[in-house]
Structure formats: C-alpha cells, structure tokens
Backbone as CSV, one residue per row, in Angstrom:
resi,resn,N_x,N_y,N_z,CA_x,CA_y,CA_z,C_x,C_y,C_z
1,UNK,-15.702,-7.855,28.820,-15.357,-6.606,29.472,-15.315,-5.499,28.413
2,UNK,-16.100,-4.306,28.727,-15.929,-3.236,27.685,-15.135,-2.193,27.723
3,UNK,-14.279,-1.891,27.221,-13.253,-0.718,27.248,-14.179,0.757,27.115
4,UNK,-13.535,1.452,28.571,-14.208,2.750,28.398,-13.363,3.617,27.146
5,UNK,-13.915,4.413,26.579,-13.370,5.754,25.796,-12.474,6.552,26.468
6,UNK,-10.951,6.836,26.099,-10.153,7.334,26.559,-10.718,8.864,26.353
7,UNK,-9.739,9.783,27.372,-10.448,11.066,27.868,-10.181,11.899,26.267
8,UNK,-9.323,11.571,25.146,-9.357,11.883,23.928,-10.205,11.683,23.312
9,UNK,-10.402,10.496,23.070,-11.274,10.152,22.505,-13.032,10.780,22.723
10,UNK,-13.056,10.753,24.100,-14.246,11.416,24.885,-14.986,12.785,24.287
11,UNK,-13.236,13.956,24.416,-13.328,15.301,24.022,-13.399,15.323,22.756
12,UNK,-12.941,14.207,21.608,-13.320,14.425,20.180,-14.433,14.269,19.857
13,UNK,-15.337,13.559,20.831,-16.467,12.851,20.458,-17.576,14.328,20.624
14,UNK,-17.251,15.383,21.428,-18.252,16.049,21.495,-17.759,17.440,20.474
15,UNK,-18.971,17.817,20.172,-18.966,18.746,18.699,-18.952,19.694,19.306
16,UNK,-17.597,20.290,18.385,-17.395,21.471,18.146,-17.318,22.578,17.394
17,UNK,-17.754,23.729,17.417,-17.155,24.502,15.890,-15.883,24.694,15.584
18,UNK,-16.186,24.556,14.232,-14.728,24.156,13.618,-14.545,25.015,12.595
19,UNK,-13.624,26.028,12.549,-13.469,27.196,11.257,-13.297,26.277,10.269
20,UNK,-14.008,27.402,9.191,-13.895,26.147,7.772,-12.325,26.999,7.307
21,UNK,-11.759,25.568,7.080,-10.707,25.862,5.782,-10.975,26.666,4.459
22,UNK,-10.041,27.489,4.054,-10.098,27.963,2.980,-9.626,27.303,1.857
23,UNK,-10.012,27.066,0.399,-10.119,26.593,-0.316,-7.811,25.925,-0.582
24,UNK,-7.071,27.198,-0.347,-5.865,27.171,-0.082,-5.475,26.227,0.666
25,UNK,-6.193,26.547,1.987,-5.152,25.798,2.890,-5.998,23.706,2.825
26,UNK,-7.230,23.400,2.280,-7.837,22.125,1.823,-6.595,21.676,0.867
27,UNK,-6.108,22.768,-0.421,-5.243,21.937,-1.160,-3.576,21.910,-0.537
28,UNK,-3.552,22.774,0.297,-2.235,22.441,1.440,-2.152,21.226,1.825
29,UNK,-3.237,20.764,2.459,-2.947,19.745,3.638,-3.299,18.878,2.647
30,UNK,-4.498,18.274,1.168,-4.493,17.601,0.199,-2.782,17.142,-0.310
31,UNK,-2.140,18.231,-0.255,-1.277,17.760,-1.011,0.123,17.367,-0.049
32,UNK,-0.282,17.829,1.152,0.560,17.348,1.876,0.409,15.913,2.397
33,UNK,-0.516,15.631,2.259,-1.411,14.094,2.406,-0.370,13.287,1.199
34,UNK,-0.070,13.749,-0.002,0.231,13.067,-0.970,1.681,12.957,-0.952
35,UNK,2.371,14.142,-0.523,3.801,13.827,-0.433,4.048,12.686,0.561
36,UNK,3.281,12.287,1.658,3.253,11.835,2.738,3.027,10.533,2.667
37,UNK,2.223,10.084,1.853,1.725,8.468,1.241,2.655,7.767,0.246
38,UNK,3.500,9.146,-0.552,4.243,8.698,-1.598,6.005,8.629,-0.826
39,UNK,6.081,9.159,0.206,6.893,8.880,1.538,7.214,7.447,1.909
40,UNK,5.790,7.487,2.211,6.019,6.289,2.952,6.012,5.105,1.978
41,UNK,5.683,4.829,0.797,5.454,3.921,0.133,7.293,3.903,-0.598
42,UNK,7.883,4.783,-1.109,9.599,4.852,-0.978,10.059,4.028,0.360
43,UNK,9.150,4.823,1.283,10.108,4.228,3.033,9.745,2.665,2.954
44,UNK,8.983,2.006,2.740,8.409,0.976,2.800,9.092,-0.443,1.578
45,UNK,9.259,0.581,0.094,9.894,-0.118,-0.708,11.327,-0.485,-0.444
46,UNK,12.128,0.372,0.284,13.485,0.254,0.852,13.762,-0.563,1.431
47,UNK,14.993,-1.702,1.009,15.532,-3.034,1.892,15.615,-2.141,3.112
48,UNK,15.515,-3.227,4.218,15.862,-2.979,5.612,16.981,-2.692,5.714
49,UNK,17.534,-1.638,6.410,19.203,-1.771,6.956,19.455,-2.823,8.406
50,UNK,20.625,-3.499,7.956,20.530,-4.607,9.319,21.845,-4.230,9.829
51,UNK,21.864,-3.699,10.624,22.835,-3.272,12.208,23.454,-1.833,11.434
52,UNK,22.319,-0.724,11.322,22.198,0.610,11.497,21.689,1.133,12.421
53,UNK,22.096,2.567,12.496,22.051,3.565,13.866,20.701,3.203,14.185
54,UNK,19.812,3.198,13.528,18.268,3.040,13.815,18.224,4.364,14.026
55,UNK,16.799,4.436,14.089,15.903,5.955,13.858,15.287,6.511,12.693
56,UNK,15.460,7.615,12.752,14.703,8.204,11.194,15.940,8.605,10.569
57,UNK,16.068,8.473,9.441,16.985,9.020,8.093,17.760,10.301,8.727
58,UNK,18.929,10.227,8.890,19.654,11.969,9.071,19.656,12.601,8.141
59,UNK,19.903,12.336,6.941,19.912,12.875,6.454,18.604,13.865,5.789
60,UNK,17.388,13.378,5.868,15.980,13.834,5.738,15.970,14.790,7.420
61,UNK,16.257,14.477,8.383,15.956,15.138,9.652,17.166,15.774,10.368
62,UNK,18.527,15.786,10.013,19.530,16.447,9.940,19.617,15.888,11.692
63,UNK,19.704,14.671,11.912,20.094,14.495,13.216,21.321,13.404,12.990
64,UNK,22.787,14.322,13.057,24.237,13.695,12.511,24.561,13.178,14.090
65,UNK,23.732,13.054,15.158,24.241,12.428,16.545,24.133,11.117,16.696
66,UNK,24.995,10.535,17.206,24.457,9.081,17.758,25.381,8.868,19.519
67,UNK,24.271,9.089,20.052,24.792,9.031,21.384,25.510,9.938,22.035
68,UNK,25.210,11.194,21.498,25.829,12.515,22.246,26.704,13.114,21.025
69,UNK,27.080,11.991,20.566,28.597,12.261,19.827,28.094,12.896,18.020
70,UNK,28.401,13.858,17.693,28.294,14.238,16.271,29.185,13.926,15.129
71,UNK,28.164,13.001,14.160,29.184,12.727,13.500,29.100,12.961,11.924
72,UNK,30.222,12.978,11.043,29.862,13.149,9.764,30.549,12.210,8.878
73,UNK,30.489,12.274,7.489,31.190,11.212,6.883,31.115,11.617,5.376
C-alpha cells in the first residue's frame, strides 16, 4: 500500500519564489542552527530527572506553573 503525500508536503513540493536571504540574516539563522545543536547536545548529556514536573526547563522558558498554581523556590 502506498502512502499518499500529505497536503504539506504536496504545497512544499511545488516551486516557489523564494526571496534570497541577505548575507546577515544566512549568518543569523547559521548561527542560530549552532546555538541549537549545542542545546541540544547539553539537553541530551543531562541525567534524566525521575519524578519531575516534566516539560521544558522553567527556568530557560520562565513557566514557574504547575497546574494552575505558581510557584517559586
């Protein structure tokens, strides 16, 4: 059985013009690529926490809630 192309996939598939980046904003997103790999490779080296809030880091995303309730420490 062959899987059709989702309707994303579909609309990426057909070409479009695409403004070129300026030389600035190539080493923007270059280097935002790098903070991003060197992210995740920290996130990745980090023991697991076992019976934490779960989610993403509050302290990186400033979300001090857990379950309505705000908390600090």
């Amino acid at each position: 059985m062959t899987e059709e192309p989702s309707k994303t996939e579909a609309a990426d598939a057909v070409d479009k013009p695409r403004k070129a980046l300026t030389p600035e904003a190539q080493r923007a997103l270059a280097e935002a690529e790098a903070r991003r790999k060197l992210y995740r490779e920290a996130e990745a080296a980090a023991p697991k926490e076992i019976g934490g809030r779960g989610g993403k880091e509050p302290g990186r995303y400033g979300d001090w809630e857990v379950k309505g309730l705000a908390t600090d420490f």
